[in-house]
Short mmCIF file of C-alpha atoms in Angstrom, two decimals:
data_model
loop_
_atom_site.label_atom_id
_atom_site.label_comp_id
_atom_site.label_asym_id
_atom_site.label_seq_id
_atom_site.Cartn_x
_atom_site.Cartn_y
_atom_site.Cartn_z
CA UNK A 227 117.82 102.68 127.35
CA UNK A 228 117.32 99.37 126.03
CA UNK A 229 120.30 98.41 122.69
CA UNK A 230 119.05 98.52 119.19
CA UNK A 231 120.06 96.67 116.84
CA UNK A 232 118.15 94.70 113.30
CA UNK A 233 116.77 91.21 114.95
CA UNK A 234 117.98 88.12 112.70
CA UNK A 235 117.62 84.55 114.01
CA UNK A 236 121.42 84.30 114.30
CA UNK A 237 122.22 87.66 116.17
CA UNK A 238 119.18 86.85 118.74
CA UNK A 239 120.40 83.36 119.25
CA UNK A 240 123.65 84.40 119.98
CA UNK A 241 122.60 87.68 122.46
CA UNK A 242 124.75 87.05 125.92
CA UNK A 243 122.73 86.38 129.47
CA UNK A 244 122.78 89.17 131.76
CA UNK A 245 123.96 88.92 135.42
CA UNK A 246 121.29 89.53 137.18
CA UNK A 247 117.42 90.36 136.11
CA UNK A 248 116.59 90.99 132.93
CA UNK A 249 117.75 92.52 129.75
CA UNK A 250 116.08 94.36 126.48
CA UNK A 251 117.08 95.20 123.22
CA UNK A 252 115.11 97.08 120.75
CA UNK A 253 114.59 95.69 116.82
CA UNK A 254 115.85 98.27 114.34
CA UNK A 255 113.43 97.14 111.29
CA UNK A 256 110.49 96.89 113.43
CA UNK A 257 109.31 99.97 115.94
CA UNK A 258 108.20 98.61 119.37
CA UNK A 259 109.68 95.22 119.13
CA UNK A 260 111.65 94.39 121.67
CA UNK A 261 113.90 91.46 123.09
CA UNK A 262 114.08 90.24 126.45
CA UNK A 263 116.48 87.85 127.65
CA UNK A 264 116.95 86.55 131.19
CA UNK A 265 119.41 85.25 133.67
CA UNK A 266 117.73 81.70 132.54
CA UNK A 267 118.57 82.41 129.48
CA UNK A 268 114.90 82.62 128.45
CA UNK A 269 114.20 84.94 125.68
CA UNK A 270 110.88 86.49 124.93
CA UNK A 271 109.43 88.94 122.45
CA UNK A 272 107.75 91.73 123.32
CA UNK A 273 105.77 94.88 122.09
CA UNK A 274 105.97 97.82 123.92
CA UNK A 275 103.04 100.59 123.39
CA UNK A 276 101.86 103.28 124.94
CA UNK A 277 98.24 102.14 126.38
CA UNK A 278 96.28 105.08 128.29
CA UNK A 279 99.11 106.91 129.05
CA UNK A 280 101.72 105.17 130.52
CA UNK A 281 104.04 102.21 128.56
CA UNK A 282 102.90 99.06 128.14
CA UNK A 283 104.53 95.77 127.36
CA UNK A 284 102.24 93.00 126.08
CA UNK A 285 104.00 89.58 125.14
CA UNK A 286 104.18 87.87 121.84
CA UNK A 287 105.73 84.54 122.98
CA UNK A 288 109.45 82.87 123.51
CA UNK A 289 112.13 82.79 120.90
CA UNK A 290 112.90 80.52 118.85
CA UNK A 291 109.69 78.75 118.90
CA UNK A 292 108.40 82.18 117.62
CA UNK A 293 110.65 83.41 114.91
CA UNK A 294 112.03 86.83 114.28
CA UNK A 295 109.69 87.38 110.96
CA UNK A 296 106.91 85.78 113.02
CA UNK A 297 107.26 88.58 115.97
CA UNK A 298 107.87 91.07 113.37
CA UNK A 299 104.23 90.38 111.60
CA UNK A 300 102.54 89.68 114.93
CA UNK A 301 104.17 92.74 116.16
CA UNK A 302 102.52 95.12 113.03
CA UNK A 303 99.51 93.08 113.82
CA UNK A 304 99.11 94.18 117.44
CA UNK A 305 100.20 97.68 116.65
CA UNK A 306 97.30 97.84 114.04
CA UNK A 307 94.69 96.38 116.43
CA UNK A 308 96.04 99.34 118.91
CA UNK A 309 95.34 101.96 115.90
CA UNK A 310 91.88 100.70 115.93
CA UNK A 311 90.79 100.52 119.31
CA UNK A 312 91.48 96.94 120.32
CA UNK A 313 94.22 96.22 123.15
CA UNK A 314 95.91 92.69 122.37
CA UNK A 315 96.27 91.84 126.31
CA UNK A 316 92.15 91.54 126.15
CA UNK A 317 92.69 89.32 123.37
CA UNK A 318 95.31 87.48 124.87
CA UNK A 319 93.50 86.77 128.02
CA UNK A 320 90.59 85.82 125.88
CA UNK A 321 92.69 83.25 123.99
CA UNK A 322 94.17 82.05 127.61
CA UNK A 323 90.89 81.47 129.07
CA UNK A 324 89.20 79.66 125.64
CA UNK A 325 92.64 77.46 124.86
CA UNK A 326 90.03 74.92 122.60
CA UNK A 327 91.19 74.52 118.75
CA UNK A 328 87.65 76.04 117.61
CA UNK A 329 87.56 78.80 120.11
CA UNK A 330 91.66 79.67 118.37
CA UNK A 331 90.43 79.47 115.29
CA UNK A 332 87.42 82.02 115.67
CA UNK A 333 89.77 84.81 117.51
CA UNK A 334 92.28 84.11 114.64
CA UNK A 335 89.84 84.73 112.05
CA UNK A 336 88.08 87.56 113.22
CA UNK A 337 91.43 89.71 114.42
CA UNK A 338 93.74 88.42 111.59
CA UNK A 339 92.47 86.53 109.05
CA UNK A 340 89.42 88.90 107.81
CA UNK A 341 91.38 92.07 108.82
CA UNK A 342 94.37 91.07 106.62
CA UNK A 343 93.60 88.55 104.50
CA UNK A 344 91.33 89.01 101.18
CA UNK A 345 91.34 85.33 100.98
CA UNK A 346 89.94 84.79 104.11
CA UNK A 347 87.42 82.50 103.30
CA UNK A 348 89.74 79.75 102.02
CA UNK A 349 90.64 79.71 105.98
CA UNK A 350 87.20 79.11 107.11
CA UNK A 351 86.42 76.79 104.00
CA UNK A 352 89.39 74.74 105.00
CA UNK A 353 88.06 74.56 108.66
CA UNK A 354 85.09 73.51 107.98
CA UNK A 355 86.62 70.66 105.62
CA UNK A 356 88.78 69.38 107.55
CA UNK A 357 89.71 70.98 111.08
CA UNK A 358 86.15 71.06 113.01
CA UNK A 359 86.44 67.23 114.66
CA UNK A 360 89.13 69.33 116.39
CA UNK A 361 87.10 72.15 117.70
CA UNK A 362 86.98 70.52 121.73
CA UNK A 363 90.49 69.85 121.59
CA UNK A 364 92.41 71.89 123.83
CA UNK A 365 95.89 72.84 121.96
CA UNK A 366 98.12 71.32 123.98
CA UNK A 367 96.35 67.95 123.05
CA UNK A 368 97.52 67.87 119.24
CA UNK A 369 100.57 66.69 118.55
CA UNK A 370 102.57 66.33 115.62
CA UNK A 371 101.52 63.05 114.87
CA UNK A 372 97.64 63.98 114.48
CA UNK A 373 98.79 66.70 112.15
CA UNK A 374 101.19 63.93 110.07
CA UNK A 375 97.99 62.01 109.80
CA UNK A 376 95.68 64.48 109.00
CA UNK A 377 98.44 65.88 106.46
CA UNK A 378 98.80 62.19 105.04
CA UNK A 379 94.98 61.72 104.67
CA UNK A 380 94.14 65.03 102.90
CA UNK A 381 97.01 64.05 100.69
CA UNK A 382 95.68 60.76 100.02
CA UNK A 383 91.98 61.62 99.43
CA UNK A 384 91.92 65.72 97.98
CA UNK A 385 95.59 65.96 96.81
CA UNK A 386 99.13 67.05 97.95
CA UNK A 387 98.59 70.86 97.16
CA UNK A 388 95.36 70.87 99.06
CA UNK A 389 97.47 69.16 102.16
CA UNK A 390 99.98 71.56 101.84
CA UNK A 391 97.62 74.73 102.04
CA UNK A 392 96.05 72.86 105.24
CA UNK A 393 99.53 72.21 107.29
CA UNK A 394 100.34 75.86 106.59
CA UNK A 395 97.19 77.09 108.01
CA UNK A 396 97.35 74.77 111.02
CA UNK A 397 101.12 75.95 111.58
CA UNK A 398 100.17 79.48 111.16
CA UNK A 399 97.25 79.23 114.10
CA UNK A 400 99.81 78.13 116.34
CA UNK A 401 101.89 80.91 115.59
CA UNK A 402 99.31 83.29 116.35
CA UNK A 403 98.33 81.60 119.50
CA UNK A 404 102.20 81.60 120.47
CA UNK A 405 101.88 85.46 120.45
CA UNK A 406 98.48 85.41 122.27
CA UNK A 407 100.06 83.53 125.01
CA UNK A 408 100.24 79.64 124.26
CA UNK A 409 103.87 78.03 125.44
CA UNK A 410 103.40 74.77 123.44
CA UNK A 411 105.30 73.62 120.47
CA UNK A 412 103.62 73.95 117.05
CA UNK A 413 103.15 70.65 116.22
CA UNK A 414 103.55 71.08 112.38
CA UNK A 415 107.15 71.28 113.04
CA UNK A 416 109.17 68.65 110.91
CA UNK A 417 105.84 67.64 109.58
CA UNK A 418 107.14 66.88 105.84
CA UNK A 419 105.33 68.65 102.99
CA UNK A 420 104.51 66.76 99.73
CA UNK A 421 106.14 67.76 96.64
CA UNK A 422 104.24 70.03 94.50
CA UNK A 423 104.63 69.49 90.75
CA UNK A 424 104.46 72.50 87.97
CA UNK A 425 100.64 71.93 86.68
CA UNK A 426 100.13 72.29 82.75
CA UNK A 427 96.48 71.09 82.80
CA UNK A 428 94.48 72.51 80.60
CA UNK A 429 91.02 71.39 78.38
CA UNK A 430 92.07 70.33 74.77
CA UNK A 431 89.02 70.89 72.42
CA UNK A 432 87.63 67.48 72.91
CA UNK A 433 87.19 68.28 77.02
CA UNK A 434 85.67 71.77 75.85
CA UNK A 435 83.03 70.44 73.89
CA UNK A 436 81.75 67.84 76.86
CA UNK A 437 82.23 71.15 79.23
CA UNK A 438 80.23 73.11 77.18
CA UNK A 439 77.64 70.38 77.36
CA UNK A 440 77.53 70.07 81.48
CA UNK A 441 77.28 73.54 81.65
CA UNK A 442 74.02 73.20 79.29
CA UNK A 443 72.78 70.17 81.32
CA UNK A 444 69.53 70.37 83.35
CA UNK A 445 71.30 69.09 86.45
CA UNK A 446 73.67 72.69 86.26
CA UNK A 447 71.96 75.26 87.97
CA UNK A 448 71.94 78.53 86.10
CA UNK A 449 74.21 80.37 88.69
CA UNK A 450 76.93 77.67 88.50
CA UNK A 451 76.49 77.77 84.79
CA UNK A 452 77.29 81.17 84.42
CA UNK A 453 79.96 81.38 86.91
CA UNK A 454 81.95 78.82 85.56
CA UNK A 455 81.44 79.85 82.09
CA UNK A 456 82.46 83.11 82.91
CA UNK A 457 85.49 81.99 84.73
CA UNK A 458 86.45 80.27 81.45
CA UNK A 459 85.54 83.12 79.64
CA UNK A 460 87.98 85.99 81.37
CA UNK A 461 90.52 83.88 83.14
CA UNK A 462 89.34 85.69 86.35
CA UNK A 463 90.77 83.90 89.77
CA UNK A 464 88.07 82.48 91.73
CA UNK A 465 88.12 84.59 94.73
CA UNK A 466 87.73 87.82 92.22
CA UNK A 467 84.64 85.68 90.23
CA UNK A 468 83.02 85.36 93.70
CA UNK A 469 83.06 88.46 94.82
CA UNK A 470 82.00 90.70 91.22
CA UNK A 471 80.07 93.46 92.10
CA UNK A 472 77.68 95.36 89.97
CA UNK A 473 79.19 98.58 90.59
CA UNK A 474 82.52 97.51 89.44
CA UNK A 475 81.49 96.40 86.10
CA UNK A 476 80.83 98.77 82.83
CA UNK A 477 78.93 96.38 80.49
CA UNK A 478 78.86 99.41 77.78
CA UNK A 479 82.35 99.12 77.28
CA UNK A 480 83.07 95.74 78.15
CA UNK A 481 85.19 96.00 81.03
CA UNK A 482 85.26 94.76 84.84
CA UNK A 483 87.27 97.02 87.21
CA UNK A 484 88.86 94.47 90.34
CA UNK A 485 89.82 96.97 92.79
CA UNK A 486 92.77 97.31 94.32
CA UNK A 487 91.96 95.74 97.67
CA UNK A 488 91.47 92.05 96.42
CA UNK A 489 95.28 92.22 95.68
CA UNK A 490 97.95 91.70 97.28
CA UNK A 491 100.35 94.41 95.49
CA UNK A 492 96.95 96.85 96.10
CA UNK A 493 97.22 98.01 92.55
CA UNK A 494 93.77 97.54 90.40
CA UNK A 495 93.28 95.93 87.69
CA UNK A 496 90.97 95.91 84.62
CA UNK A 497 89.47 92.71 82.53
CA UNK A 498 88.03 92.83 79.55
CA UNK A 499 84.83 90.94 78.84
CA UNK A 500 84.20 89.19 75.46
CA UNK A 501 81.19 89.82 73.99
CA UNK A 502 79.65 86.45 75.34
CA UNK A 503 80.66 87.17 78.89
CA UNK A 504 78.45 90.32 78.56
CA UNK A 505 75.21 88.44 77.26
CA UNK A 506 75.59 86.66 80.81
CA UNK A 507 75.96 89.58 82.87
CA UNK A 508 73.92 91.71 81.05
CA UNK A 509 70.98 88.45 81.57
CA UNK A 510 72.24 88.52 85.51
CA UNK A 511 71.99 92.05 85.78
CA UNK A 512 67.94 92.51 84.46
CA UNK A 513 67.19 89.58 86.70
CA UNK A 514 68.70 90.96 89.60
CA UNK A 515 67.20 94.74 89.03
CA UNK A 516 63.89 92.66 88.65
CA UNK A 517 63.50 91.93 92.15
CA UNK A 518 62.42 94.23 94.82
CA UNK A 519 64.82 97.09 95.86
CA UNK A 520 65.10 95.20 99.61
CA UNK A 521 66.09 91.76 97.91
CA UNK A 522 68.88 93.18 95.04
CA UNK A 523 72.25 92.36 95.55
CA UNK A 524 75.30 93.86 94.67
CA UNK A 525 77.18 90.71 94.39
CA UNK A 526 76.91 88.82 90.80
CA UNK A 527 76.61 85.73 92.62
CA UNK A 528 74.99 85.95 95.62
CA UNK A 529 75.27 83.10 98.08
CA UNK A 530 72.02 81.60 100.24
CA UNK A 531 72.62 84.03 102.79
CA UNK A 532 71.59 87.44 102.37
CA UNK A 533 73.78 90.02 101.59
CA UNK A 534 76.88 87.65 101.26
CA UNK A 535 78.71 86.35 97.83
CA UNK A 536 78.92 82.48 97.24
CA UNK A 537 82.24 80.86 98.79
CA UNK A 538 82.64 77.47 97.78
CA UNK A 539 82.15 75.56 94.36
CA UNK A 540 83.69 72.54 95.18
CA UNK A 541 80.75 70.47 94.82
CA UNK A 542 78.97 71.78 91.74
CA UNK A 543 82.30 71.78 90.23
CA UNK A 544 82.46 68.09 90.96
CA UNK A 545 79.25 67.66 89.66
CA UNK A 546 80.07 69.92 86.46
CA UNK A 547 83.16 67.79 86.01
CA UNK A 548 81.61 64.54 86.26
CA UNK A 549 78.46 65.26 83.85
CA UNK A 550 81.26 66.20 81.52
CA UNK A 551 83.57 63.08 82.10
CA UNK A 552 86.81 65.20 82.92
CA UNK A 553 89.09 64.17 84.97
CA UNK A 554 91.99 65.57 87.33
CA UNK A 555 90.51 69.28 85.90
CA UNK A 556 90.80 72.25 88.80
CA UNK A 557 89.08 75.25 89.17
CA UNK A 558 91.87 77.20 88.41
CA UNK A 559 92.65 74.68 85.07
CA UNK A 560 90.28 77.56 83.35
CA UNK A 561 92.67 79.95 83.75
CA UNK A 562 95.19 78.18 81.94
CA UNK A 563 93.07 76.67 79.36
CA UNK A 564 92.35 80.29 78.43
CA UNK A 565 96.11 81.16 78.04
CA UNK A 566 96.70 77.67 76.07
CA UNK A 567 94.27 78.52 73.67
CA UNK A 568 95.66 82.12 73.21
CA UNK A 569 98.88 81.11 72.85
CA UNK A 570 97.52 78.52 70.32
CA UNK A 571 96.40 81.68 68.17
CA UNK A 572 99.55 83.52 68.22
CA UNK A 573 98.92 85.94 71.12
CA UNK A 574 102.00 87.49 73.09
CA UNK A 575 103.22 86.48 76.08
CA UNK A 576 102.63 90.19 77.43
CA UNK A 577 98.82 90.04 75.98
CA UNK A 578 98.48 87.14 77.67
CA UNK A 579 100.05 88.00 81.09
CA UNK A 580 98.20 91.68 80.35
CA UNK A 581 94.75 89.55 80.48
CA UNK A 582 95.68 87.21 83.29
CA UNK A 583 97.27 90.06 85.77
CA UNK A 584 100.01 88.67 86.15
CA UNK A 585 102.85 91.31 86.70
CA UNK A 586 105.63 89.63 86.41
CA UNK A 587 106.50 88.12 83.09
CA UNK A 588 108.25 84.82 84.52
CA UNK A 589 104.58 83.86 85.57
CA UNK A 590 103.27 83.98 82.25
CA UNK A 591 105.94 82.22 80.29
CA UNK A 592 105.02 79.11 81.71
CA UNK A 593 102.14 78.98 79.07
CA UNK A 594 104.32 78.80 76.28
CA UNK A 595 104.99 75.53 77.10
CA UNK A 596 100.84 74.21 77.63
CA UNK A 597 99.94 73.44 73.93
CA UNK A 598 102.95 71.88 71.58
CA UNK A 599 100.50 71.89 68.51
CA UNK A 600 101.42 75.66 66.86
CA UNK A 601 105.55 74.23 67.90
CA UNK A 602 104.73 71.14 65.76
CA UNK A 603 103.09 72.80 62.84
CA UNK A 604 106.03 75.23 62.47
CA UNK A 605 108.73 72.52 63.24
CA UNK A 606 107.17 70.04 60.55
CA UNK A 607 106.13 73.01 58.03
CA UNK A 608 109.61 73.92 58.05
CA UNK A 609 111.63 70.76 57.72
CA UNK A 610 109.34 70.04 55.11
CA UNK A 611 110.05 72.79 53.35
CA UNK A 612 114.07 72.28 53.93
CA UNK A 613 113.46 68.49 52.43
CA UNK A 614 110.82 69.74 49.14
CA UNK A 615 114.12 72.76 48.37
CA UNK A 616 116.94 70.13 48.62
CA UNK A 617 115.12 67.72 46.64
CA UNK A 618 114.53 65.24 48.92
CA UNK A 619 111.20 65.12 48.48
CA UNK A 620 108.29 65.15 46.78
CA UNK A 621 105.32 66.04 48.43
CA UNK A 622 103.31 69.49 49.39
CA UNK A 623 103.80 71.01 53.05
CA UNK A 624 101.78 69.28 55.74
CA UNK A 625 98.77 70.73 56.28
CA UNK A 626 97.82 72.68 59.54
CA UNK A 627 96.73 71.12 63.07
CA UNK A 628 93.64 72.81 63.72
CA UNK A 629 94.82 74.05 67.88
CA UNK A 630 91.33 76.53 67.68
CA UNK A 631 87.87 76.07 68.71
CA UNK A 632 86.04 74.01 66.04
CA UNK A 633 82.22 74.86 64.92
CA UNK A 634 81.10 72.65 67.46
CA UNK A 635 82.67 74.15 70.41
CA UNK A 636 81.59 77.59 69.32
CA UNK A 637 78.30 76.60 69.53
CA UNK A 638 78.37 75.35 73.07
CA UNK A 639 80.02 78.15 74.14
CA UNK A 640 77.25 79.94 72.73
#
């Protein structure tokens, strides 16, 4: 019987080369994850199942260009794809014998990405972005310095987190193609990541009147309208805007239910909607219920093709962004502009967090820090006060910044 014992990096590296043929040892944090070294001193992970009766050992690739955590998740993954039916070995042979970039990246998104992934999308959005020129290439072709320069130019052109987010999904598909059979090196390896810096971007009430105005533009369509507006509106992540059913919203009461699935701790969560987020749904809603039963769709925002959700808003948000004349603004910029302007009207940190979904309070401190305005007032309304009692001077207490909505941004947002 084959040793046991928890696999680390350091304990593998340093497992002892049999005498003759081959040796196994068994993970302890992982069941059917084995070990096997060789007389070469070759060492290759393994799974061992029991496939139509009799055991069954189906490779995941060599250490340490796969890691221990790597064979550990592609190791669940396999067993799960056994618990439904699929055997990895036809997989693996199917990834052998189609060994083109494209033909990796549609096995990797059908049998991982969409099976355990809720932001699955992002994957083929980036794809299609940036990785289909490499679709012929066979994986042994693309080395690390075509993924330096690709790394380099989406740096230079869409911005270091969006580079980031593409080397790690590049790296990851040659992980998964080292457990489906491929020997190469991953070529993202010592490919240098750019620094990511803390974002506090946010719209001051300037930027909110000019969004307000794009939104009511002719060149808007009404969809992206309301999508964004909503997104402003609740602080929702894009991903859980997209993909807003009608049966998980209770416009009565004001509430949207996000189940549990689209998160990553599986709990649920429930956002309240303002009273101008429900005009728009409640408009959505009679529209949709106006067509005929065959063409309804559950989703809020349906995309072109029927029966899907819309996936991408990088282009009308561009367009949105330029009618308004904002710059360096994201998506996701909504979110905090939200929190800013709660934080600007004396809401909690816990309210705040509360509305965002954010469950751990760290997360949501870092909008204390997005608008300085309410720390000025009380900073100069107090050492004005400490000057007028000593008798230093003369003068009445400074009067308030105004860190709010103004009339005119009230009625855009209406």
């Amino acid at each position: 019987m084959a040793e046991q014992f928890t696999f680390t990096q350091a304990a593998v590296g340093k497992l002892p080369l049999p005498g003759k043929g081959r040796v196994y040892y068994r993970d302890g944090k992982m069941p059917g994850l084995v070990v096997c070294v060789s007389t070469t001193g070759c060492k290759t992970f393994q799974v061992v199942r029991w496939m139509d009766g009799r055991a069954a050992r189906l490779k995941i690739g060599r250490f340490p260009q796969v890691t221990v955590e790597a064979a550990r998740k592609i190791a669940q993954s396999m067993a799960g794809d056994l618990a439904r039916g699929q055997n990895p070995a036809d997989q693996r042979r199917e990834a052998r014998a189609e060994t083109l970039f494209g033909n990796l990246f549609s096995i990797y998104l059908e049998h991982h990405s969409k099976v355990h992934k809720r932001t699955w999308q992002e994957d083929q959005n980036r794809y299609n972005q940036f990785l289909k020129p490499w679709a012929a290439r066979k994986l042994s072709s693309i080395r690390r310095g075509d993924v330096a320069a690709l790394h380099a130019r989406v740096g230079r052109n869409n911005g270091p987190y969006a580079a980031n987010r593409l080397l790690a999904l590049i790296s990851t598909l040659f992980s998964y193609a080292g457990g489906m059979g491929f020997d190469g090196p991953n070529p993202c390896h010592k490919v240098k990541r750019f620094e990511e810096i803390e974002r506090e971007r946010f719209m001051d009430g300037a930027e909110i009147k000019r969004f307000f105005a794009a939104l009511q533009n002719e060149q808007t369509p009404q969809l992206w309208r309301d999508f964004f507006e909503l997104a402003l509106l609740t602080g929702a992540r894009r991903m859980n805007l997209m993909t807003m059913r009608w049966e998980d919203l209770n416009l009565e009461r004001g509430v949207w239910c996000i189940p549990a699935e689209q998160f990553k701790n599986k709990k649920p969560m429930t956002v309240v909607l303002p009273a101008t987020a429900v005009t728009i749904l409640e408009r959505r809603k009679v529209e949709n219920e106006a067509l005929q039963e065959e063409k309804r769709r559950p989703w809020v925002f349906p995309g072109r093709r029927h029966g899907n959700h819309i996936t991408d808003a990088t282009k009308p948000w561009r367009q949105l962004l330029k009618l308004a004349k904002i710059d360096g603004l994201r998506l996701h910029d909504l979110r905090r502009t939200l929190a800013s302007w709660m934080v600007a009207g004396g809401v909690s940190l816990p309210i705040i967090g509360k509305t965002l979904g954010h469950r751990d309070q760290s997360t949501t401190a870092i909008y204390a820090r997005l608008n300085l305005d309410p720390v000025r007032v009380a900073v100069e309304g107090a050492t004005a006060a400490i000057l007028h009692a000593g008798g230093q001077v003369e003068q009445a207490l400074p009067e308030l910044v105004d860190v709010g909505p103004d009339d005119d941004a009230d009625q855009g947002e209406k």
